[in-house]
Tab-separated table of C-alpha atoms in Angstrom:
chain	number	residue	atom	x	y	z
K	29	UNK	CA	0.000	0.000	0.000
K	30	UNK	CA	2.620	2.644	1.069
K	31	UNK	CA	4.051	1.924	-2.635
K	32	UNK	CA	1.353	2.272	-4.294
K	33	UNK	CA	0.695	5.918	-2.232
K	34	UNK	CA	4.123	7.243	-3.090
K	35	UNK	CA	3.701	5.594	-7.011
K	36	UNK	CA	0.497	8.222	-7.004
K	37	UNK	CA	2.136	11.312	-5.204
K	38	UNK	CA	4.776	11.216	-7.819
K	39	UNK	CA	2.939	10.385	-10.790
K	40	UNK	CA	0.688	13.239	-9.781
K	41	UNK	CA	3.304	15.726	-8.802
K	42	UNK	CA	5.349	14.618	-12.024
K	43	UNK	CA	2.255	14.486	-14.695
K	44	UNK	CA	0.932	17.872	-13.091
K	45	UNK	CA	4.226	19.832	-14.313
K	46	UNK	CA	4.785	18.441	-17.322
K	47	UNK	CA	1.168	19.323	-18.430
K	48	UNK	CA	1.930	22.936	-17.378
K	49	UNK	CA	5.572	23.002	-18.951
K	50	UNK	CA	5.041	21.139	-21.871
K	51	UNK	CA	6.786	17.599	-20.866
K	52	UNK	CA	9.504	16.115	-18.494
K	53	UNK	CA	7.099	13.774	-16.353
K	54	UNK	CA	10.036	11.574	-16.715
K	55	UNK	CA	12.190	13.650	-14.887
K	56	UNK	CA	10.170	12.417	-11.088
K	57	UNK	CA	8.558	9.244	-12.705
K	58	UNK	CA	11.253	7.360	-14.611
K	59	UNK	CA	13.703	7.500	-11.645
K	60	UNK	CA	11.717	6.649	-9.553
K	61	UNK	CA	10.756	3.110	-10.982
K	62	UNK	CA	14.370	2.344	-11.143
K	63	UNK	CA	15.033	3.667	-7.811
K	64	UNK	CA	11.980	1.489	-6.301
K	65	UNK	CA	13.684	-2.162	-8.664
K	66	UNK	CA	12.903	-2.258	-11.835
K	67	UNK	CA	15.277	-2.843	-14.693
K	68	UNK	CA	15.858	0.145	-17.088
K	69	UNK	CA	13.732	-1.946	-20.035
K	70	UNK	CA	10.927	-2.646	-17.774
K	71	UNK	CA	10.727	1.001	-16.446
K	72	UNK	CA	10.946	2.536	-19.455
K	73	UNK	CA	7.852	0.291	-21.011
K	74	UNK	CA	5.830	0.519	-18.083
K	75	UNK	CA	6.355	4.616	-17.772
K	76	UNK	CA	5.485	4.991	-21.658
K	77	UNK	CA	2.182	3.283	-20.794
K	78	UNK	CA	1.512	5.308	-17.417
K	79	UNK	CA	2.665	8.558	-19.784
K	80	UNK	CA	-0.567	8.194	-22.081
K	81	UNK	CA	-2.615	8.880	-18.971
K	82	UNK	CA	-1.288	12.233	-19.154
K	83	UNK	CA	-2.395	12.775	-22.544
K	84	UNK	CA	-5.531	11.672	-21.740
K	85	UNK	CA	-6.130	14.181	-18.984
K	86	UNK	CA	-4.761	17.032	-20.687
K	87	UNK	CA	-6.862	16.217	-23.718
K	88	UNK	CA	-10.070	16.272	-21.607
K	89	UNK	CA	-9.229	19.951	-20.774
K	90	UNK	CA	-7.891	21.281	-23.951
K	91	UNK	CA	-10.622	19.734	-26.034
K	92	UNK	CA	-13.094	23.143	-24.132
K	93	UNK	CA	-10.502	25.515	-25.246
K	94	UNK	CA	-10.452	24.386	-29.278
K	95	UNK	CA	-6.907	25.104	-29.693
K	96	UNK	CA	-5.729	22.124	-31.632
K	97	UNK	CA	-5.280	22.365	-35.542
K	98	UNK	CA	-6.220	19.581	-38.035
K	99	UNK	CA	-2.846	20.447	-40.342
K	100	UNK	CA	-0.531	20.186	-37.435
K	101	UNK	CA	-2.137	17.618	-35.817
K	102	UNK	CA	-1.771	15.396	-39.181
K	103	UNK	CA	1.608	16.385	-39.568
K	104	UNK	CA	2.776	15.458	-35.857
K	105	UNK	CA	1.255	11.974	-36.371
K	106	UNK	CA	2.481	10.809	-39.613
K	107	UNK	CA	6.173	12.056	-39.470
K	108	UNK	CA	6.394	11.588	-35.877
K	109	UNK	CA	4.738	8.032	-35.106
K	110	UNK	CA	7.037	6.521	-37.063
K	111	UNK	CA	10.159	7.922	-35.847
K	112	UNK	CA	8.499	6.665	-32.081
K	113	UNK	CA	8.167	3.217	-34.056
K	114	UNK	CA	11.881	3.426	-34.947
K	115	UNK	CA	12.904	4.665	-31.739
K	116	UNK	CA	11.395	2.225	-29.794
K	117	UNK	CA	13.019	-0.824	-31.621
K	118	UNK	CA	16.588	0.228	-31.839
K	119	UNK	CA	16.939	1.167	-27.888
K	120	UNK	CA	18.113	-1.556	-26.763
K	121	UNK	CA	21.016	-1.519	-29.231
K	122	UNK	CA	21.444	2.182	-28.137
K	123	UNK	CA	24.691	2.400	-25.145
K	124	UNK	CA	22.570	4.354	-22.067
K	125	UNK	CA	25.279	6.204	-21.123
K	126	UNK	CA	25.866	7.750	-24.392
K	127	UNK	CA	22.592	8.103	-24.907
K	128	UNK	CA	21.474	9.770	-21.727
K	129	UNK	CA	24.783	11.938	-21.678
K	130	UNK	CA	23.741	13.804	-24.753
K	131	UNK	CA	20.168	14.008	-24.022
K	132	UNK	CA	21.110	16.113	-21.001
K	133	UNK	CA	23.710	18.155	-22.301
K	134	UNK	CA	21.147	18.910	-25.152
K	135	UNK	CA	17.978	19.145	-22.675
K	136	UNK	CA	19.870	21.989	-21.048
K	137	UNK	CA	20.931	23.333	-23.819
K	138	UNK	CA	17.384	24.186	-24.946
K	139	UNK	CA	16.256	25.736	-21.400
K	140	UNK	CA	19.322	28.248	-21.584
K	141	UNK	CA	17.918	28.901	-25.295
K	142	UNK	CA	14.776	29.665	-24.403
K	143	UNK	CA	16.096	31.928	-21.586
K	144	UNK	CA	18.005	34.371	-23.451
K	145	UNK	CA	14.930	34.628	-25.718
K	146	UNK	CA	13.013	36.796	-23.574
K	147	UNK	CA	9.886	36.883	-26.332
K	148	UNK	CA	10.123	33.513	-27.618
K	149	UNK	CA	6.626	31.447	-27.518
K	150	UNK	CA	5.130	34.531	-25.638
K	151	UNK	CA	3.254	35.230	-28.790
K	152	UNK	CA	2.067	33.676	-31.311
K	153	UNK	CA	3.608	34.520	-35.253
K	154	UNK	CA	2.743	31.475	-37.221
K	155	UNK	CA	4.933	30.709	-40.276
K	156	UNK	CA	3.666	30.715	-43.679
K	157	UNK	CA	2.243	26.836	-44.292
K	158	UNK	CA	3.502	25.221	-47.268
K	159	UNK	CA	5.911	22.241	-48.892
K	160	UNK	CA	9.034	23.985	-47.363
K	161	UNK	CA	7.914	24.292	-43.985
K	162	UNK	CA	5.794	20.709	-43.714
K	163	UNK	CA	9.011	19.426	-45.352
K	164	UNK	CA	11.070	20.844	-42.767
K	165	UNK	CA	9.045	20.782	-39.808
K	166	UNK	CA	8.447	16.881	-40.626
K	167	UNK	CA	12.052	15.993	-40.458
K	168	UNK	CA	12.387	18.143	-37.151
K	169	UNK	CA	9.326	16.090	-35.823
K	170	UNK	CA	10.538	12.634	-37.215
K	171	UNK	CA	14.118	13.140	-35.563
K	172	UNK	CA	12.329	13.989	-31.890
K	173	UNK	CA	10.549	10.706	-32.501
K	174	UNK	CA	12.725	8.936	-32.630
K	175	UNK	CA	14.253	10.055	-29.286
K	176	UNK	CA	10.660	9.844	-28.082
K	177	UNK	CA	10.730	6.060	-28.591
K	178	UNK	CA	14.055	5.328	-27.063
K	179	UNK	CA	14.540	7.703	-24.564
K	180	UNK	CA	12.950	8.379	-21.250
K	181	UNK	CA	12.791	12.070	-20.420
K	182	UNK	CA	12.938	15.455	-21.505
K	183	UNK	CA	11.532	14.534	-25.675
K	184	UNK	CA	8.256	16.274	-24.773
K	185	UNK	CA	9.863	19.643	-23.916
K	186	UNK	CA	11.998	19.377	-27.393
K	187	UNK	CA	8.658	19.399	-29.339
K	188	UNK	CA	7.119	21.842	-27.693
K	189	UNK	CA	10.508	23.817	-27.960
K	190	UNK	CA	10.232	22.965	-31.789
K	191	UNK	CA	6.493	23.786	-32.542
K	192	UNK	CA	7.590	27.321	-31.131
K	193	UNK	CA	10.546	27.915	-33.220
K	194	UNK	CA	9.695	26.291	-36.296
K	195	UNK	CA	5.736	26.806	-36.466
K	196	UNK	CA	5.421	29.738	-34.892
K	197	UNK	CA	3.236	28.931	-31.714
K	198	UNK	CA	3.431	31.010	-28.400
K	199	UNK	CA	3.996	28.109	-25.227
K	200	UNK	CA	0.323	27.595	-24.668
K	201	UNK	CA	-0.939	26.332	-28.073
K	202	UNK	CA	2.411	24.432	-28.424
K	203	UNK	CA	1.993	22.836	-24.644
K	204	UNK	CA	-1.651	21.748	-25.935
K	205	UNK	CA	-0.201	20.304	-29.194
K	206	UNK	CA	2.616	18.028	-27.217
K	207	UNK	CA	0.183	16.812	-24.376
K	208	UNK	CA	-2.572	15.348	-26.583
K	209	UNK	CA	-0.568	14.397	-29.323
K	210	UNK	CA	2.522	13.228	-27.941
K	211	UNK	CA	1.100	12.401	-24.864
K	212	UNK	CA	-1.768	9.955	-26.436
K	213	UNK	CA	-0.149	8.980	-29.443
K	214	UNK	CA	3.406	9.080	-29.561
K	215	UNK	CA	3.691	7.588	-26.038
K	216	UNK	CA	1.173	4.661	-26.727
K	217	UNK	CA	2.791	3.709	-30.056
K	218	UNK	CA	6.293	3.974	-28.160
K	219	UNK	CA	4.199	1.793	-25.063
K	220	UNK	CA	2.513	-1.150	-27.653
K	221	UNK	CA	6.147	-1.626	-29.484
K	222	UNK	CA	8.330	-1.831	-25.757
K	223	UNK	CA	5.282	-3.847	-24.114
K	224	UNK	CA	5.652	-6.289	-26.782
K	225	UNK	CA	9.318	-6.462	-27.142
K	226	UNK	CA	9.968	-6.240	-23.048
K	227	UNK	CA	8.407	-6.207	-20.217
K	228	UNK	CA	5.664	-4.525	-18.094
K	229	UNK	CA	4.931	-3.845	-14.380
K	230	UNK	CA	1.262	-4.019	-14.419
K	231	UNK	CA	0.740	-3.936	-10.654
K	232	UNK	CA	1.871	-0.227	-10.723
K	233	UNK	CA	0.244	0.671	-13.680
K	234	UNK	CA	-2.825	1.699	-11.577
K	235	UNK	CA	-1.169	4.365	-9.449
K	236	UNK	CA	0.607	5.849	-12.469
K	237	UNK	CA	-2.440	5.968	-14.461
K	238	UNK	CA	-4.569	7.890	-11.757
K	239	UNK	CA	-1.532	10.117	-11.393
K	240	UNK	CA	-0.858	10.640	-14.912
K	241	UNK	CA	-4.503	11.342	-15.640
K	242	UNK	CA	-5.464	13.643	-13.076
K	243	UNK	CA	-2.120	15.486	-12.950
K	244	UNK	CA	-2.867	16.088	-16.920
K	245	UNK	CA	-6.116	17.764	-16.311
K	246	UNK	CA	-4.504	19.901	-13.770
K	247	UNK	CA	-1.457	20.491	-15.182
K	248	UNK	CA	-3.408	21.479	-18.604
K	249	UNK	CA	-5.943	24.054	-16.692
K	250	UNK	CA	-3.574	25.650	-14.997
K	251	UNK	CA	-1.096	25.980	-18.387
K	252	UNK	CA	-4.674	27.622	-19.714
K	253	UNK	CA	-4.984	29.738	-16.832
K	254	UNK	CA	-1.761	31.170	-16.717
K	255	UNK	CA	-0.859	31.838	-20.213
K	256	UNK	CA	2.327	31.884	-21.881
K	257	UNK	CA	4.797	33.338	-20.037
K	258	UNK	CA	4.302	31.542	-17.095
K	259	UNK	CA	4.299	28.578	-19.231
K	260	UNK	CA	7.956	29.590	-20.664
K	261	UNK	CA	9.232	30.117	-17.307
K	262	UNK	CA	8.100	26.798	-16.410
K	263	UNK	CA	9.711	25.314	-19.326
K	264	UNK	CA	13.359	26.740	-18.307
K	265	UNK	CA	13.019	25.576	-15.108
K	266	UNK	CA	11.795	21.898	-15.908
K	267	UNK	CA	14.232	21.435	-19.219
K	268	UNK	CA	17.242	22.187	-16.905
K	269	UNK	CA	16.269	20.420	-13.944
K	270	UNK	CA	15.807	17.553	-16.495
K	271	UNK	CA	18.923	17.849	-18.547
K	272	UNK	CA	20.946	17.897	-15.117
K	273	UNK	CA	18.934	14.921	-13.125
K	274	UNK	CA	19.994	12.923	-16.699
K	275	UNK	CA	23.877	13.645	-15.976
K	276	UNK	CA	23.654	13.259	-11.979
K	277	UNK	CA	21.838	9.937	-13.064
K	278	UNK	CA	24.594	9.009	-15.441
K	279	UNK	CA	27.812	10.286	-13.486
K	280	UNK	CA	26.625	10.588	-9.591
């Protein structure tokens, strides 16, 4: 019982900012599996599956405000589902060290970015649609994919990163974009292709669901309350944290 209890506090807490900062529920969750047993395989399968939770919830909440596009919503499902596909297959081949090294130094890397950017995703100037910028924004989507599917935290925050550079949305619309589509559909293709190559913990699953679900809802209505720059700051904060916890993990 007391591990189910602290599976749900941390699922909550951990769900509940990454719904407000656009992704790194990984950064609480993912350890924590690990830290509580579980081989690296079976804790990255069985957070993938709690992760769609999140999706879930924050979909229940965006789905009043109407901010989700059909183009963009096609485009982040058919260039990046099958870079999660890809991803998720060739982890195991992947050294974690390497792996987790640059994902840090990189994670960090796009917090500082966003810092010195003191308008970036605070409003929204969407780029011209077209082939060049599907084109381009496809590959960008495909690549994060592919780290979607093989790594464990931190890919969340580089799409929403990327839907505000590339597309042109302030941090709300782009945290709305990530949560429902990442969150639902790049996290349970990621989830089917690890459950069936690996292994699951389904006795936890039902703690990290509840968590995941309502720390999506809250962490979405509170993004929507807020606005953007509250969501940016967030962002920083969460895709440092995360970049650093990945090197402590790695080195300490």
């Amino acid at each position: 019982m007391l591990e189910q209890i602290t599976l749900l506090i941390v699922s909550l807490i951990a769900n509940t900012f990454s719904a407000f900062s656009g992704g790194g529920a990984g950064l609480l969750q993912f350890p924590l599996l690990i830290f509580l047993g579980l081989p690296f395989a079976v804790a990255l399968a069985t957070h993938k599956i709690a992760s769609v939770a999140l999706g879930v919830g924050a979909l229940v909440r965006h789905a009043k405000e109407r901010t989700l596009t059909l183009r963009l919503s096609l485009e982040m499902l058919l260039f990046g589902v099958p870079g999660v596909l890809l991803g998720a297959r060739t982890i195991l081949s992947v050294p974690e060290q390497m792996a987790q090294t640059a994902l840090g130094c990189l994670t960090i890397g796009l917090g500082l970015y966003s810092a010195t950017k003191k308008q970036l995703g605070v409003t929204q100037v969407l780029r011209a649609t077209g082939l060049r910028t599907s084109a381009i924004g496809g590959l960008g989507l495909f690549v994060i994919g592919v780290l979607n599917g093989s790594l464990t935290s931190g890919t969340g925050l580089f799409v929403t990163l990327w839907l505000v550079l590339w597309y042109g949305l302030d941090y709300k619309r782009a945290v709305a974009f990530t949560l429902v589509w990442v969150g639902v559909v790049w996290n349970g293709s990621g989830a089917v292709v690890l459950g069936v190559l690996g292994e699951v913990q389904w006795s936890w699953l039902p703690a990290l669901l509840l968590g995941s679900l309502l720390g999506g809802y809250l962490g979405a209505h509170l993004a929507i309350a807020k606005g953007s720059r509250w969501i940016k700051r967030a962002f920083e904060v969460v895709t440092i944290a995360a970049g650093l916890a990945l090197l402590a993990k790695v080195y300490l």
